Every structure is written in C-alpha cells, then in structure tokens.
mmCIF file with all atom_site columns, C-alpha atoms in Angstrom:
data_model
loop_
_atom_site.group_PDB
_atom_site.id
_atom_site.type_symbol
_atom_site.label_atom_id
_atom_site.label_alt_id
_atom_site.label_comp_id
_atom_site.label_asym_id
_atom_site.label_entity_id
_atom_site.label_seq_id
_atom_site.pdbx_PDB_ins_code
_atom_site.Cartn_x
_atom_site.Cartn_y
_atom_site.Cartn_z
_atom_site.occupancy
_atom_site.B_iso_or_equiv
_atom_site.pdbx_formal_charge
_atom_site.auth_seq_id
_atom_site.auth_comp_id
_atom_site.auth_asym_id
_atom_site.auth_atom_id
_atom_site.pdbx_PDB_model_num
ATOM 1   C CA . MET A 1 1   ? 10.045  -3.765  -1.768  1.00 43.00 ? 1   MET A CA 1
ATOM 2   C CA . SER A 1 2   ? 12.073  -4.866  0.978   1.00 47.00 ? 2   SER A CA 1
ATOM 3   C CA . GLN A 1 3   ? 12.407  -8.508  2.510   1.00 45.00 ? 3   GLN A CA 1
ATOM 4   C CA . GLU A 1 4   ? 10.349  -7.151  5.514   1.00 58.00 ? 4   GLU A CA 1
ATOM 5   C CA . ASP A 1 5   ? 7.227   -6.620  3.295   1.00 68.00 ? 5   ASP A CA 1
ATOM 6   C CA . HIS A 1 6   ? 4.789   -9.446  3.599   1.00 82.00 ? 6   HIS A CA 1
ATOM 7   C CA . TRP A 1 7   ? 2.024   -9.043  1.035   1.00 87.00 ? 7   TRP A CA 1
ATOM 8   C CA . SER A 1 8   ? -1.371  -10.602 1.517   1.00 88.00 ? 8   SER A CA 1
ATOM 9   C CA . LEU A 1 9   ? -4.917  -10.377 0.098   1.00 90.00 ? 9   LEU A CA 1
ATOM 10  C CA . PRO A 1 10  ? -7.176  -7.977  2.045   1.00 88.00 ? 10  PRO A CA 1
ATOM 11  C CA . SER A 1 11  ? -9.379  -9.410  4.710   1.00 84.00 ? 11  SER A CA 1
ATOM 12  C CA . LYS A 1 12  ? -13.106 -8.697  5.189   1.00 85.00 ? 12  LYS A CA 1
ATOM 13  C CA . VAL A 1 13  ? -12.121 -6.068  7.645   1.00 83.00 ? 13  VAL A CA 1
ATOM 14  C CA . HIS A 1 14  ? -10.417 -4.110  4.927   1.00 84.00 ? 14  HIS A CA 1
ATOM 15  C CA . GLY A 1 15  ? -13.800 -3.857  2.914   1.00 87.00 ? 15  GLY A CA 1
ATOM 16  C CA . PRO A 1 16  ? -14.495 -3.996  -0.927  1.00 92.00 ? 16  PRO A CA 1
ATOM 17  C CA . ARG A 1 17  ? -12.472 -0.874  -1.630  1.00 93.00 ? 17  ARG A CA 1
ATOM 18  C CA . CYS A 1 18  ? -9.302  -2.848  -1.012  1.00 92.00 ? 18  CYS A CA 1
ATOM 19  C CA . ASN A 1 19  ? -10.178 -5.804  -3.361  1.00 92.00 ? 19  ASN A CA 1
ATOM 20  C CA . GLY A 1 20  ? -7.737  -5.783  -6.218  1.00 93.00 ? 20  GLY A CA 1
ATOM 21  C CA . PHE A 1 21  ? -4.789  -4.774  -3.890  1.00 95.00 ? 21  PHE A CA 1
ATOM 22  C CA . LEU A 1 22  ? -2.286  -6.729  -1.918  1.00 93.00 ? 22  LEU A CA 1
ATOM 23  C CA . MET A 1 23  ? -1.831  -5.288  1.597   1.00 91.00 ? 23  MET A CA 1
ATOM 24  C CA . SER A 1 24  ? 1.240   -4.933  3.836   1.00 88.00 ? 24  SER A CA 1
ATOM 25  C CA . ARG A 1 25  ? 2.165   -3.386  7.075   1.00 71.00 ? 25  ARG A CA 1
ATOM 26  C CA . LEU A 1 26  ? 4.085   -0.152  6.578   1.00 60.00 ? 26  LEU A CA 1
ATOM 27  C CA . ASN A 1 27  ? 5.540   -0.453  10.102  1.00 58.00 ? 27  ASN A CA 1
ATOM 28  C CA . PRO A 1 28  ? 4.054   -3.038  12.470  1.00 61.00 ? 28  PRO A CA 1
ATOM 29  C CA . SER A 1 29  ? 5.685   -1.395  15.530  1.00 58.00 ? 29  SER A CA 1
ATOM 30  C CA . SER A 1 30  ? 4.149   1.999   14.651  1.00 55.00 ? 30  SER A CA 1
ATOM 31  C CA . PRO A 1 31  ? 1.186   3.097   16.832  1.00 60.00 ? 31  PRO A CA 1
ATOM 32  C CA . SER A 1 32  ? -0.841  3.861   13.602  1.00 62.00 ? 32  SER A CA 1
ATOM 33  C CA . HIS A 1 33  ? -0.186  0.496   11.922  1.00 64.00 ? 33  HIS A CA 1
ATOM 34  C CA . CYS A 1 34  ? -0.388  2.058   8.488   1.00 72.00 ? 34  CYS A CA 1
ATOM 35  C CA . HIS A 1 35  ? -0.934  -0.501  5.692   1.00 80.00 ? 35  HIS A CA 1
ATOM 36  C CA . ARG A 1 36  ? 0.646   -0.311  2.466   1.00 87.00 ? 36  ARG A CA 1
ATOM 37  C CA . ALA A 1 37  ? -1.190  -1.400  -0.684  1.00 92.00 ? 37  ALA A CA 1
ATOM 38  C CA . LYS A 1 38  ? -0.133  -2.593  -4.069  1.00 94.00 ? 38  LYS A CA 1
ATOM 39  C CA . CYS A 1 39  ? -2.496  -2.609  -7.096  1.00 95.00 ? 39  CYS A CA 1
ATOM 40  C CA . THR A 1 40  ? -2.522  -6.281  -8.453  1.00 94.00 ? 40  THR A CA 1
ATOM 41  C CA . TYR A 1 41  ? -3.146  -4.989  -11.979 1.00 93.00 ? 41  TYR A CA 1
ATOM 42  C CA . PHE A 1 42  ? -0.717  -2.104  -12.363 1.00 90.00 ? 42  PHE A CA 1
ATOM 43  C CA . GLN A 1 43  ? 1.691   -2.681  -9.425  1.00 87.00 ? 43  GLN A CA 1
ATOM 44  C CA . GLN A 1 44  ? 1.057   1.021   -8.198  1.00 92.00 ? 44  GLN A CA 1
ATOM 45  C CA . MET A 1 45  ? 2.021   1.333   -4.650  1.00 92.00 ? 45  MET A CA 1
ATOM 46  C CA . PHE A 1 46  ? 0.416   3.302   -1.828  1.00 91.00 ? 46  PHE A CA 1
ATOM 47  C CA . ASN A 1 47  ? 2.336   4.004   1.382   1.00 85.00 ? 47  ASN A CA 1
ATOM 48  C CA . GLU A 1 48  ? -1.071  4.716   3.226   1.00 81.00 ? 48  GLU A CA 1
ATOM 49  C CA . ALA A 1 49  ? -3.789  2.406   2.084   1.00 84.00 ? 49  ALA A CA 1
ATOM 50  C CA . GLN A 1 50  ? -6.679  4.693   2.742   1.00 88.00 ? 50  GLN A CA 1
ATOM 51  C CA . PRO A 1 51  ? -9.704  2.938   1.294   1.00 90.00 ? 51  PRO A CA 1
ATOM 52  C CA . GLN A 1 52  ? -11.110 6.184   -0.373  1.00 92.00 ? 52  GLN A CA 1
ATOM 53  C CA . ARG A 1 53  ? -7.844  6.664   -2.034  1.00 93.00 ? 53  ARG A CA 1
ATOM 54  C CA . LEU A 1 54  ? -7.691  3.168   -3.440  1.00 94.00 ? 54  LEU A CA 1
ATOM 55  C CA . PHE A 1 55  ? -11.184 3.489   -4.695  1.00 96.00 ? 55  PHE A CA 1
ATOM 56  C CA . MET A 1 56  ? -10.485 6.798   -6.573  1.00 96.00 ? 56  MET A CA 1
ATOM 57  C CA . TYR A 1 57  ? -7.352  5.183   -7.969  1.00 96.00 ? 57  TYR A CA 1
ATOM 58  C CA . VAL A 1 58  ? -9.321  2.274   -9.501  1.00 96.00 ? 58  VAL A CA 1
ATOM 59  C CA . LYS A 1 59  ? -12.116 4.464   -10.586 1.00 95.00 ? 59  LYS A CA 1
ATOM 60  C CA . ASP A 1 60  ? -10.034 7.177   -12.211 1.00 96.00 ? 60  ASP A CA 1
ATOM 61  C CA . ASN A 1 61  ? -6.482  5.996   -12.880 1.00 94.00 ? 61  ASN A CA 1
ATOM 62  C CA . CYS A 1 62  ? -5.870  2.268   -13.089 1.00 94.00 ? 62  CYS A CA 1
ATOM 63  C CA . SER A 1 63  ? -5.658  1.505   -16.846 1.00 92.00 ? 63  SER A CA 1
ATOM 64  C CA . LYS A 1 64  ? -4.847  -2.119  -16.471 1.00 94.00 ? 64  LYS A CA 1
ATOM 65  C CA . ILE A 1 65  ? -7.963  -3.542  -14.762 1.00 95.00 ? 65  ILE A CA 1
ATOM 66  C CA . PRO A 1 66  ? -10.380 -5.273  -17.176 1.00 96.00 ? 66  PRO A CA 1
ATOM 67  C CA . PRO A 1 67  ? -13.538 -3.208  -17.816 1.00 96.00 ? 67  PRO A CA 1
ATOM 68  C CA . HIS A 1 68  ? -15.898 -5.884  -16.418 1.00 96.00 ? 68  HIS A CA 1
ATOM 69  C CA . GLN A 1 69  ? -13.833 -6.106  -13.175 1.00 96.00 ? 69  GLN A CA 1
ATOM 70  C CA . LYS A 1 70  ? -13.690 -2.374  -12.792 1.00 96.00 ? 70  LYS A CA 1
ATOM 71  C CA . SER A 1 71  ? -17.427 -2.161  -13.252 1.00 97.00 ? 71  SER A CA 1
ATOM 72  C CA . ARG A 1 72  ? -18.027 -4.939  -10.687 1.00 96.00 ? 72  ARG A CA 1
ATOM 73  C CA . TYR A 1 73  ? -15.387 -3.246  -8.274  1.00 96.00 ? 73  TYR A CA 1
ATOM 74  C CA . ILE A 1 74  ? -17.276 0.068   -8.491  1.00 96.00 ? 74  ILE A CA 1
ATOM 75  C CA . HIS A 1 75  ? -20.685 -1.600  -7.997  1.00 96.00 ? 75  HIS A CA 1
ATOM 76  C CA . ASN A 1 76  ? -19.549 -3.521  -4.927  1.00 95.00 ? 76  ASN A CA 1
ATOM 77  C CA . VAL A 1 77  ? -18.068 -0.353  -3.341  1.00 95.00 ? 77  VAL A CA 1
ATOM 78  C CA . LEU A 1 78  ? -21.028 1.765   -3.995  1.00 94.00 ? 78  LEU A CA 1
ATOM 79  C CA . GLN A 1 79  ? -23.317 -0.881  -2.748  1.00 93.00 ? 79  GLN A CA 1
ATOM 80  C CA . MET A 1 80  ? -21.333 -1.015  0.557   1.00 91.00 ? 80  MET A CA 1
ATOM 81  C CA . MET A 1 81  ? -21.356 2.734   0.760   1.00 90.00 ? 81  MET A CA 1
ATOM 82  C CA . ALA A 1 82  ? -25.004 2.923   0.292   1.00 90.00 ? 82  ALA A CA 1
ATOM 83  C CA . THR A 1 83  ? -25.576 0.622   3.315   1.00 87.00 ? 83  THR A CA 1
ATOM 84  C CA . THR A 1 84  ? -23.074 2.566   5.474   1.00 78.00 ? 84  THR A CA 1
ATOM 85  C CA . THR A 1 85  ? -24.564 6.061   5.368   1.00 63.00 ? 85  THR A CA 1
ATOM 86  C CA . SER A 1 86  ? -23.204 6.990   8.694   1.00 52.00 ? 86  SER A CA 1
ATOM 87  C CA . ASP A 1 87  ? -19.864 7.548   7.101   1.00 51.00 ? 87  ASP A CA 1
ATOM 88  C CA . SER A 1 88  ? -20.179 11.014  5.599   1.00 49.00 ? 88  SER A CA 1
ATOM 89  C CA . GLU A 1 89  ? -16.882 10.636  3.687   1.00 51.00 ? 89  GLU A CA 1
ATOM 90  C CA . ASP A 1 90  ? -18.238 7.561   1.980   1.00 49.00 ? 90  ASP A CA 1
ATOM 91  C CA . VAL A 1 91  ? -21.538 9.155   1.133   1.00 47.00 ? 91  VAL A CA 1
ATOM 92  C CA . SER A 1 92  ? -19.921 12.307  -0.420  1.00 50.00 ? 92  SER A CA 1
ATOM 93  C CA . LEU A 1 93  ? -17.546 10.057  -2.296  1.00 52.00 ? 93  LEU A CA 1
ATOM 94  C CA . ALA A 1 94  ? -20.492 8.144   -3.779  1.00 50.00 ? 94  ALA A CA 1
ATOM 95  C CA . GLY A 1 95  ? -22.123 11.353  -4.732  1.00 50.00 ? 95  GLY A CA 1
ATOM 96  C CA . SER A 1 96  ? -19.058 12.616  -6.599  1.00 51.00 ? 96  SER A CA 1
ATOM 97  C CA . PHE A 1 97  ? -18.901 9.316   -8.460  1.00 52.00 ? 97  PHE A CA 1
ATOM 98  C CA . THR A 1 98  ? -22.611 9.243   -9.435  1.00 48.00 ? 98  THR A CA 1
ATOM 99  C CA . GLY A 1 99  ? -22.778 12.917  -10.250 1.00 47.00 ? 99  GLY A CA 1
ATOM 100 C CA . THR A 1 100 ? -25.370 13.413  -7.354  1.00 42.00 ? 100 THR A CA 1
ATOM 101 C CA . THR A 1 101 ? -25.124 15.515  -4.219  1.00 40.00 ? 101 THR A CA 1
ATOM 102 C CA . THR A 1 102 ? -26.041 14.294  -0.714  1.00 39.00 ? 102 THR A CA 1
#
C-alpha cells in the first residue's frame, strides 16, 4: 500500500456488496477511475472492486467474517438484487447463490 492510497468506507453509491470493504481509487487520473477494495476482515486486496466479485469473495472465501455478519451481508445483497431485477448479472448471481435459475 503506497502513501497515495486513501482508504475510506464505501458510500451508498457503492451499494451493499461493498460493505465490509475499504475503498480506494486505483488511479484517480485514469478515465475508468477503477476503485481498489480491501476486505476489513481478512485484508484481502482487490485491484478492481467489481461489486459481484466482492460479493462472491465474502460468500465463498472470506474465512474471517463472523457468521452472523456474513449472513446479514448476504441477506442485504440478495434483498438489493431482488429489487434491481433489471440488472441481469445481479439476477443470475442471486440464482447461483440460492440454487435457483432465473
């Protein structure tokens, strides 16, 4: 982590999939303005903080998140995805988690 990294909690714009992560700009002068993310439980770093990637990490790989917080995180994300059915990527992701197809 360089001195140029400025980590902060995610804003509402980031959505519930970014909860549990600290966010930073990868390169503020870049046209894509890619965020970096760091798990607050396990310190896992993501150079591109894609929300679906962060969700899958918490759901499948983060061993340090307490079970009740993991359950609440997954519930909040799935609830958000159920209300945003226009995003086909989110709907298919929810289906893969619950074992159903859309």
